[in-house]
Amino acid sequence: MDNIVILKINFNFGYGENTIYPVILQDENEMILVDCGYADFLPMLEEAACKRHVDFSRLTKVIVTHHDHDHMGSLAEIKQKYPNVQVVASEKDAPYVSGRLKSLRLEQAEQTQSMLPPEQQEAGKAFQNILRTVENVEVDMTVKNGDYFTWCGGIEILETPGHMPGHISIYLKKFKVLISGDALAIENGNLEIAAPQFTLDMTEAKKSVSKLIKYDIQKIICYHGGEYQGNISNALGNIENIF
Ligand SMILES: [Zn+2]
């Protein structure tokens, strides 16, 4: 059994081909999905898992790195079809996943709406509407920086704020793999801070990158961009200099 299975989900919402890379971690007892795609993506997740010979019905947990709709969009469907699946989020992000606090992305979208050029006004409103339809889900388990679990060979929770304040990444020490969520992305083959316009605090995002340099990482799995291998500490160091 592969402990780490990277799913590749292709989609097109009408403005070009796009891909996200949710990750499945598994051992004899646990099957954990890290981030779960947009609303209505459950069939795509199941199909992608099936292609990789992974039985999605074994799912025990979903860890969401943060409450953006492309990361938690299908959480409610998953919970409905697989009621025993536990939802895991950071202490700081959990109130947004559960809907106790208003989505920070929606706050941002509302605040920046009036600054959009006229030709983007409609798209801005459409984006807000999408964010308003994200179904909130109760969080079963909250985690914080440094938490370690023996699941799937051992996973460590790293708080990597910036993109959002409650953002977490997941470090798999045994495999020297980092699942970055949106702390990092790959753009044109380069490791970068994911979508600066959606990074709520760039200073924090850079600090998070500095923190990652200290870890022994051979591979980074970015939700947007997929696998990054090579000289990781150089690539992380370059990000600090560019931004
Ligand atoms: Zn994202």
PDB file of C-alpha atoms and ligand atoms in Angstrom:
ATOM      1  CA  MET A   1       0.000   0.000   0.000  1.00  0.00           C
ATOM      2  CA  ASP A   2       1.373   3.425  -0.946  1.00  0.00           C
ATOM      3  CA  ASN A   3       1.316   5.643   2.123  1.00  0.00           C
ATOM      4  CA  ILE A   4       1.030   8.811   0.052  1.00  0.00           C
ATOM      5  CA  VAL A   5      -1.231   9.033  -2.982  1.00  0.00           C
ATOM      6  CA  ILE A   6      -1.419  12.338  -4.816  1.00  0.00           C
ATOM      7  CA  LEU A   7      -4.727  12.754  -6.619  1.00  0.00           C
ATOM      8  CA  LYS A   8      -4.816  14.795  -9.790  1.00  0.00           C
ATOM      9  CA  ILE A   9      -8.173  16.435 -10.371  1.00  0.00           C
ATOM     10  CA  ASN A  10      -8.602  18.238 -13.691  1.00  0.00           C
ATOM     11  CA  PHE A  11     -11.485  20.629 -14.209  1.00  0.00           C
ATOM     12  CA  ASN A  12     -12.570  23.583 -16.301  1.00  0.00           C
ATOM     13  CA  PHE A  13     -14.995  26.200 -15.001  1.00  0.00           C
ATOM     14  CA  GLY A  14     -15.036  27.947 -18.354  1.00  0.00           C
ATOM     15  CA  TYR A  15     -11.794  29.899 -18.137  1.00  0.00           C
ATOM     16  CA  GLY A  16      -9.241  27.241 -19.003  1.00  0.00           C
ATOM     17  CA  GLU A  17      -7.969  23.898 -17.818  1.00  0.00           C
ATOM     18  CA  ASN A  18      -7.076  23.741 -14.156  1.00  0.00           C
ATOM     19  CA  THR A  19      -5.798  21.072 -11.778  1.00  0.00           C
ATOM     20  CA  ILE A  20      -5.781  20.560  -8.032  1.00  0.00           C
ATOM     21  CA  TYR A  21      -3.811  17.969  -6.101  1.00  0.00           C
ATOM     22  CA  PRO A  22      -5.557  16.655  -2.981  1.00  0.00           C
ATOM     23  CA  VAL A  23      -3.509  14.029  -1.142  1.00  0.00           C
ATOM     24  CA  ILE A  24      -4.510  10.725   0.422  1.00  0.00           C
ATOM     25  CA  LEU A  25      -2.439   9.372   3.322  1.00  0.00           C
ATOM     26  CA  GLN A  26      -3.107   5.812   4.379  1.00  0.00           C
ATOM     27  CA  ASP A  27      -2.056   2.934   6.574  1.00  0.00           C
ATOM     28  CA  GLU A  28      -3.877  -0.176   7.841  1.00  0.00           C
ATOM     29  CA  ASN A  29      -6.142   1.866  10.128  1.00  0.00           C
ATOM     30  CA  GLU A  30      -6.404   5.338   8.682  1.00  0.00           C
ATOM     31  CA  MET A  31      -7.154   6.894   5.344  1.00  0.00           C
ATOM     32  CA  ILE A  32      -6.805  10.653   5.431  1.00  0.00           C
ATOM     33  CA  LEU A  33      -7.666  13.081   2.679  1.00  0.00           C
ATOM     34  CA  VAL A  34      -5.846  16.420   2.789  1.00  0.00           C
ATOM     35  CA  ASP A  35      -8.112  19.072   1.204  1.00  0.00           C
ATOM     36  CA  CYS A  36     -11.144  18.032  -0.775  1.00  0.00           C
ATOM     37  CA  GLY A  37     -11.833  20.305  -3.733  1.00  0.00           C
ATOM     38  CA  TYR A  38     -14.710  22.548  -4.723  1.00  0.00           C
ATOM     39  CA  ALA A  39     -18.406  21.840  -4.138  1.00  0.00           C
ATOM     40  CA  ASP A  40     -19.666  18.795  -6.076  1.00  0.00           C
ATOM     41  CA  PHE A  41     -16.149  17.372  -6.413  1.00  0.00           C
ATOM     42  CA  LEU A  42     -16.795  14.185  -4.419  1.00  0.00           C
ATOM     43  CA  PRO A  43     -17.415  11.998  -7.507  1.00  0.00           C
ATOM     44  CA  MET A  44     -14.159  13.315  -8.999  1.00  0.00           C
ATOM     45  CA  LEU A  45     -12.272  12.517  -5.802  1.00  0.00           C
ATOM     46  CA  GLU A  46     -13.734   9.013  -5.740  1.00  0.00           C
ATOM     47  CA  GLU A  47     -12.873   8.446  -9.386  1.00  0.00           C
ATOM     48  CA  ALA A  48      -9.322   9.767  -8.997  1.00  0.00           C
ATOM     49  CA  ALA A  49      -8.808   7.538  -5.940  1.00  0.00           C
ATOM     50  CA  CYS A  50     -10.241   4.511  -7.775  1.00  0.00           C
ATOM     51  CA  LYS A  51      -7.803   5.063 -10.654  1.00  0.00           C
ATOM     52  CA  ARG A  52      -4.996   4.837  -8.120  1.00  0.00           C
ATOM     53  CA  HIS A  53      -6.509   1.635  -6.633  1.00  0.00           C
ATOM     54  CA  VAL A  54      -7.498   3.413  -3.450  1.00  0.00           C
ATOM     55  CA  ASP A  55     -10.821   2.451  -1.878  1.00  0.00           C
ATOM     56  CA  PHE A  56     -12.303   5.849  -0.986  1.00  0.00           C
ATOM     57  CA  SER A  57     -14.909   4.242   1.288  1.00  0.00           C
ATOM     58  CA  ARG A  58     -12.059   3.522   3.759  1.00  0.00           C
ATOM     59  CA  LEU A  59     -11.792   7.269   4.401  1.00  0.00           C
ATOM     60  CA  THR A  60     -11.457   8.069   8.117  1.00  0.00           C
ATOM     61  CA  LYS A  61     -10.472  11.757   8.161  1.00  0.00           C
ATOM     62  CA  VAL A  62     -10.342  14.884   6.065  1.00  0.00           C
ATOM     63  CA  ILE A  63      -7.793  17.496   7.061  1.00  0.00           C
ATOM     64  CA  VAL A  64      -8.528  20.917   5.609  1.00  0.00           C
ATOM     65  CA  THR A  65      -5.511  23.206   5.404  1.00  0.00           C
ATOM     66  CA  HIS A  66      -7.800  26.284   5.442  1.00  0.00           C
ATOM     67  CA  HIS A  67     -11.387  27.290   4.700  1.00  0.00           C
ATOM     68  CA  ASP A  68     -11.081  28.423   1.074  1.00  0.00           C
ATOM     69  CA  HIS A  69     -13.846  26.972  -1.114  1.00  0.00           C
ATOM     70  CA  ASP A  70     -11.425  25.056  -3.336  1.00  0.00           C
ATOM     71  CA  HIS A  71     -10.111  23.228  -0.246  1.00  0.00           C
ATOM     72  CA  MET A  72     -13.289  22.597   1.781  1.00  0.00           C
ATOM     73  CA  GLY A  73     -15.989  22.855  -0.907  1.00  0.00           C
ATOM     74  CA  SER A  74     -16.955  19.192  -0.962  1.00  0.00           C
ATOM     75  CA  LEU A  75     -16.624  18.640   2.787  1.00  0.00           C
ATOM     76  CA  ALA A  76     -20.395  18.600   3.402  1.00  0.00           C
ATOM     77  CA  GLU A  77     -20.980  16.020   0.641  1.00  0.00           C
ATOM     78  CA  ILE A  78     -18.212  13.832   2.018  1.00  0.00           C
ATOM     79  CA  LYS A  79     -19.653  14.020   5.516  1.00  0.00           C
ATOM     80  CA  GLN A  80     -23.115  13.220   4.194  1.00  0.00           C
ATOM     81  CA  LYS A  81     -22.025  10.139   2.247  1.00  0.00           C
ATOM     82  CA  TYR A  82     -19.412   9.016   4.791  1.00  0.00           C
ATOM     83  CA  PRO A  83     -20.811  10.178   8.164  1.00  0.00           C
ATOM     84  CA  ASN A  84     -18.032   8.556  10.186  1.00  0.00           C
ATOM     85  CA  VAL A  85     -15.330  10.631   8.557  1.00  0.00           C
ATOM     86  CA  GLN A  86     -13.779  13.072  11.012  1.00  0.00           C
ATOM     87  CA  VAL A  87     -13.163  16.637   9.904  1.00  0.00           C
ATOM     88  CA  VAL A  88      -9.841  18.024  11.114  1.00  0.00           C
ATOM     89  CA  ALA A  89      -8.877  21.713  10.976  1.00  0.00           C
ATOM     90  CA  SER A  90      -6.633  24.080  12.888  1.00  0.00           C
ATOM     91  CA  GLU A  91      -7.949  25.686  16.065  1.00  0.00           C
ATOM     92  CA  LYS A  92      -7.777  29.068  14.346  1.00  0.00           C
ATOM     93  CA  ASP A  93      -9.514  27.968  11.147  1.00  0.00           C
ATOM     94  CA  ALA A  94     -12.183  25.716  12.670  1.00  0.00           C
ATOM     95  CA  PRO A  95     -14.700  28.530  13.409  1.00  0.00           C
ATOM     96  CA  TYR A  96     -14.663  29.454   9.711  1.00  0.00           C
ATOM     97  CA  VAL A  97     -15.014  25.842   8.532  1.00  0.00           C
ATOM     98  CA  SER A  98     -17.992  25.395  10.846  1.00  0.00           C
ATOM     99  CA  GLY A  99     -19.486  28.762   9.879  1.00  0.00           C
ATOM    100  CA  ARG A 100     -19.368  30.241  13.378  1.00  0.00           C
ATOM    101  CA  LEU A 101     -17.308  33.047  11.903  1.00  0.00           C
ATOM    102  CA  LYS A 102     -17.789  34.577   8.475  1.00  0.00           C
ATOM    103  CA  SER A 103     -15.415  33.394   5.755  1.00  0.00           C
ATOM    104  CA  LEU A 104     -12.331  35.607   5.601  1.00  0.00           C
ATOM    105  CA  ARG A 105     -12.289  35.140   1.814  1.00  0.00           C
ATOM    106  CA  LEU A 106     -15.829  36.490   1.596  1.00  0.00           C
ATOM    107  CA  GLU A 107     -14.844  39.440   3.838  1.00  0.00           C
ATOM    108  CA  GLN A 108     -11.940  40.146   1.504  1.00  0.00           C
ATOM    109  CA  ALA A 109     -14.108  39.835  -1.607  1.00  0.00           C
ATOM    110  CA  GLU A 110     -16.715  42.224  -0.190  1.00  0.00           C
ATOM    111  CA  GLN A 111     -14.082  44.738   0.853  1.00  0.00           C
ATOM    112  CA  THR A 112     -12.330  44.745  -2.519  1.00  0.00           C
ATOM    113  CA  GLN A 113     -15.484  44.719  -4.680  1.00  0.00           C
ATOM    114  CA  SER A 114     -15.654  48.516  -5.005  1.00  0.00           C
ATOM    115  CA  MET A 115     -12.007  48.639  -6.063  1.00  0.00           C
ATOM    116  CA  LEU A 116     -12.538  46.297  -8.999  1.00  0.00           C
ATOM    117  CA  PRO A 117     -12.543  47.885 -12.470  1.00  0.00           C
ATOM    118  CA  PRO A 118     -16.026  48.096 -14.043  1.00  0.00           C
ATOM    119  CA  GLU A 119     -15.428  45.113 -16.337  1.00  0.00           C
ATOM    120  CA  GLN A 120     -14.642  42.918 -13.305  1.00  0.00           C
ATOM    121  CA  GLN A 121     -17.592  43.989 -11.148  1.00  0.00           C
ATOM    122  CA  GLU A 122     -19.837  41.176 -12.311  1.00  0.00           C
ATOM    123  CA  ALA A 123     -17.158  38.511 -11.842  1.00  0.00           C
ATOM    124  CA  GLY A 124     -16.485  39.891  -8.351  1.00  0.00           C
ATOM    125  CA  LYS A 125     -20.152  39.518  -7.411  1.00  0.00           C
ATOM    126  CA  ALA A 126     -20.286  36.025  -8.897  1.00  0.00           C
ATOM    127  CA  PHE A 127     -17.247  35.074  -6.804  1.00  0.00           C
ATOM    128  CA  GLN A 128     -18.962  36.363  -3.649  1.00  0.00           C
ATOM    129  CA  ASN A 129     -22.042  34.293  -4.484  1.00  0.00           C
ATOM    130  CA  ILE A 130     -19.926  31.170  -4.861  1.00  0.00           C
ATOM    131  CA  LEU A 131     -18.337  31.836  -1.474  1.00  0.00           C
ATOM    132  CA  ARG A 132     -21.762  32.331   0.131  1.00  0.00           C
ATOM    133  CA  THR A 133     -22.916  28.912  -1.066  1.00  0.00           C
ATOM    134  CA  VAL A 134     -20.011  27.014   0.525  1.00  0.00           C
ATOM    135  CA  GLU A 135     -21.561  24.561   2.968  1.00  0.00           C
ATOM    136  CA  ASN A 136     -20.097  24.747   6.444  1.00  0.00           C
ATOM    137  CA  VAL A 137     -19.323  21.599   8.372  1.00  0.00           C
ATOM    138  CA  GLU A 138     -18.700  20.949  12.057  1.00  0.00           C
ATOM    139  CA  VAL A 139     -15.066  20.297  12.872  1.00  0.00           C
ATOM    140  CA  ASP A 140     -14.581  17.058  14.833  1.00  0.00           C
ATOM    141  CA  MET A 141     -10.998  17.624  15.824  1.00  0.00           C
ATOM    142  CA  THR A 142      -8.857  20.736  16.041  1.00  0.00           C
ATOM    143  CA  VAL A 143      -5.081  20.772  15.734  1.00  0.00           C
ATOM    144  CA  LYS A 144      -2.321  23.284  16.357  1.00  0.00           C
ATOM    145  CA  ASN A 145       1.317  23.879  15.552  1.00  0.00           C
ATOM    146  CA  GLY A 146       3.593  21.000  16.533  1.00  0.00           C
ATOM    147  CA  ASP A 147       0.822  18.446  17.025  1.00  0.00           C
ATOM    148  CA  TYR A 148       2.079  15.009  16.050  1.00  0.00           C
ATOM    149  CA  PHE A 149      -0.007  11.994  15.129  1.00  0.00           C
ATOM    150  CA  THR A 150       1.196   8.463  14.439  1.00  0.00           C
ATOM    151  CA  TRP A 151      -1.275   8.131  11.546  1.00  0.00           C
ATOM    152  CA  CYS A 152       0.121   6.967   8.212  1.00  0.00           C
ATOM    153  CA  GLY A 153       3.765   6.856   9.216  1.00  0.00           C
ATOM    154  CA  GLY A 154       3.540   9.981  11.372  1.00  0.00           C
ATOM    155  CA  ILE A 155       2.283  13.445  10.559  1.00  0.00           C
ATOM    156  CA  GLU A 156       3.187  16.776  12.093  1.00  0.00           C
ATOM    157  CA  ILE A 157       0.994  19.850  11.908  1.00  0.00           C
ATOM    158  CA  LEU A 158       2.783  23.070  10.970  1.00  0.00           C
ATOM    159  CA  GLU A 159       0.962  26.352  11.269  1.00  0.00           C
ATOM    160  CA  THR A 160       1.796  28.296   8.115  1.00  0.00           C
ATOM    161  CA  PRO A 161      -0.247  31.508   8.323  1.00  0.00           C
ATOM    162  CA  GLY A 162      -0.256  34.120   5.568  1.00  0.00           C
ATOM    163  CA  HIS A 163      -2.628  32.891   2.877  1.00  0.00           C
ATOM    164  CA  MET A 164      -5.065  32.746   5.780  1.00  0.00           C
ATOM    165  CA  PRO A 165      -4.329  33.144   9.512  1.00  0.00           C
ATOM    166  CA  GLY A 166      -5.391  29.590  10.416  1.00  0.00           C
ATOM    167  CA  HIS A 167      -3.610  27.916   7.510  1.00  0.00           C
ATOM    168  CA  ILE A 168      -1.738  24.668   8.231  1.00  0.00           C
ATOM    169  CA  SER A 169       0.690  22.523   6.285  1.00  0.00           C
ATOM    170  CA  ILE A 170       1.468  18.882   6.986  1.00  0.00           C
ATOM    171  CA  TYR A 171       4.935  17.441   7.417  1.00  0.00           C
ATOM    172  CA  LEU A 172       5.567  13.729   6.915  1.00  0.00           C
ATOM    173  CA  LYS A 173       8.964  13.310   8.547  1.00  0.00           C
ATOM    174  CA  LYS A 174       9.416   9.648   7.634  1.00  0.00           C
ATOM    175  CA  PHE A 175       9.023  10.472   3.939  1.00  0.00           C
ATOM    176  CA  LYS A 176      10.570  13.985   4.104  1.00  0.00           C
ATOM    177  CA  VAL A 177       7.434  15.266   2.399  1.00  0.00           C
ATOM    178  CA  LEU A 178       5.615  18.523   3.016  1.00  0.00           C
ATOM    179  CA  ILE A 179       1.986  18.951   2.009  1.00  0.00           C
ATOM    180  CA  SER A 180       1.949  22.720   1.699  1.00  0.00           C
ATOM    181  CA  GLY A 181      -1.733  23.492   1.086  1.00  0.00           C
ATOM    182  CA  ASP A 182      -1.657  27.087  -0.181  1.00  0.00           C
ATOM    183  CA  ALA A 183       1.426  28.146   1.777  1.00  0.00           C
ATOM    184  CA  LEU A 184       3.254  27.416  -1.485  1.00  0.00           C
ATOM    185  CA  ALA A 185       2.307  26.813  -5.107  1.00  0.00           C
ATOM    186  CA  ILE A 186       4.147  25.928  -8.303  1.00  0.00           C
ATOM    187  CA  GLU A 187       3.936  28.535 -11.053  1.00  0.00           C
ATOM    188  CA  ASN A 188       5.746  27.846 -14.344  1.00  0.00           C
ATOM    189  CA  GLY A 189       7.875  25.254 -12.611  1.00  0.00           C
ATOM    190  CA  ASN A 190       8.892  27.579  -9.784  1.00  0.00           C
ATOM    191  CA  LEU A 191       7.997  27.269  -6.148  1.00  0.00           C
ATOM    192  CA  GLU A 192       6.156  30.430  -5.075  1.00  0.00           C
ATOM    193  CA  ILE A 193       3.823  31.844  -2.492  1.00  0.00           C
ATOM    194  CA  ALA A 194       0.358  30.853  -3.717  1.00  0.00           C
ATOM    195  CA  ALA A 195      -1.715  33.581  -5.397  1.00  0.00           C
ATOM    196  CA  PRO A 196      -0.447  36.814  -3.777  1.00  0.00           C
ATOM    197  CA  GLN A 197      -3.829  38.526  -4.385  1.00  0.00           C
ATOM    198  CA  PHE A 198      -5.427  35.891  -2.155  1.00  0.00           C
ATOM    199  CA  THR A 199      -2.685  36.017   0.473  1.00  0.00           C
ATOM    200  CA  LEU A 200      -4.265  37.888   3.360  1.00  0.00           C
ATOM    201  CA  ASP A 201      -0.925  38.671   5.058  1.00  0.00           C
ATOM    202  CA  MET A 202       2.189  38.545   2.862  1.00  0.00           C
ATOM    203  CA  THR A 203       4.587  39.245   5.766  1.00  0.00           C
ATOM    204  CA  GLU A 204       3.203  36.248   7.645  1.00  0.00           C
ATOM    205  CA  ALA A 205       3.331  34.140   4.459  1.00  0.00           C
ATOM    206  CA  LYS A 206       7.051  34.907   4.083  1.00  0.00           C
ATOM    207  CA  LYS A 207       7.658  34.095   7.751  1.00  0.00           C
ATOM    208  CA  SER A 208       5.953  30.750   7.182  1.00  0.00           C
ATOM    209  CA  VAL A 209       8.277  30.038   4.268  1.00  0.00           C
ATOM    210  CA  SER A 210      11.299  30.847   6.496  1.00  0.00           C
ATOM    211  CA  LYS A 211       9.983  28.422   9.072  1.00  0.00           C
ATOM    212  CA  LEU A 212       9.773  25.643   6.458  1.00  0.00           C
ATOM    213  CA  ILE A 213      13.459  26.053   5.506  1.00  0.00           C
ATOM    214  CA  LYS A 214      14.381  24.463   8.849  1.00  0.00           C
ATOM    215  CA  TYR A 215      12.669  21.185   7.972  1.00  0.00           C
ATOM    216  CA  ASP A 216      14.309  18.290   6.151  1.00  0.00           C
ATOM    217  CA  ILE A 217      12.119  18.212   3.035  1.00  0.00           C
ATOM    218  CA  GLN A 218      12.767  16.292  -0.175  1.00  0.00           C
ATOM    219  CA  LYS A 219       9.402  16.809  -1.782  1.00  0.00           C
ATOM    220  CA  ILE A 220       6.694  19.424  -1.501  1.00  0.00           C
ATOM    221  CA  ILE A 221       3.171  18.637  -2.637  1.00  0.00           C
ATOM    222  CA  CYS A 222       1.389  21.858  -3.569  1.00  0.00           C
ATOM    223  CA  TYR A 223      -2.384  21.849  -3.887  1.00  0.00           C
ATOM    224  CA  HIS A 224      -1.938  24.140  -6.872  1.00  0.00           C
ATOM    225  CA  GLY A 225       0.910  22.785  -8.947  1.00  0.00           C
ATOM    226  CA  GLY A 226       1.543  19.299  -7.604  1.00  0.00           C
ATOM    227  CA  GLU A 227       4.937  17.855  -6.734  1.00  0.00           C
ATOM    228  CA  TYR A 228       8.081  19.915  -6.352  1.00  0.00           C
ATOM    229  CA  GLN A 229      11.413  18.169  -5.980  1.00  0.00           C
ATOM    230  CA  GLY A 230      14.946  19.449  -6.179  1.00  0.00           C
ATOM    231  CA  ASN A 231      16.882  21.860  -4.044  1.00  0.00           C
ATOM    232  CA  ILE A 232      14.063  22.718  -1.677  1.00  0.00           C
ATOM    233  CA  SER A 233      15.956  24.981   0.713  1.00  0.00           C
ATOM    234  CA  ASN A 234      17.276  27.021  -2.248  1.00  0.00           C
ATOM    235  CA  ALA A 235      13.792  27.304  -3.711  1.00  0.00           C
ATOM    236  CA  LEU A 236      12.365  28.388  -0.353  1.00  0.00           C
ATOM    237  CA  GLY A 237      15.213  30.862   0.112  1.00  0.00           C
ATOM    238  CA  ASN A 238      14.530  32.361  -3.326  1.00  0.00           C
ATOM    239  CA  ILE A 239      10.904  33.018  -2.377  1.00  0.00           C
ATOM    240  CA  GLU A 240      12.016  35.063   0.587  1.00  0.00           C
ATOM    241  CA  ASN A 241      14.110  37.239  -1.724  1.00  0.00           C
ATOM    242  CA  ILE A 242      11.574  37.705  -4.521  1.00  0.00           C
ATOM    243  CA  PHE A 243       8.556  38.772  -2.512  1.00  0.00           C
TER     244      PHE A 243
HETATM  245 ZN    ZN B   1      -6.378  27.079  -2.961  1.00  0.00          ZN
END
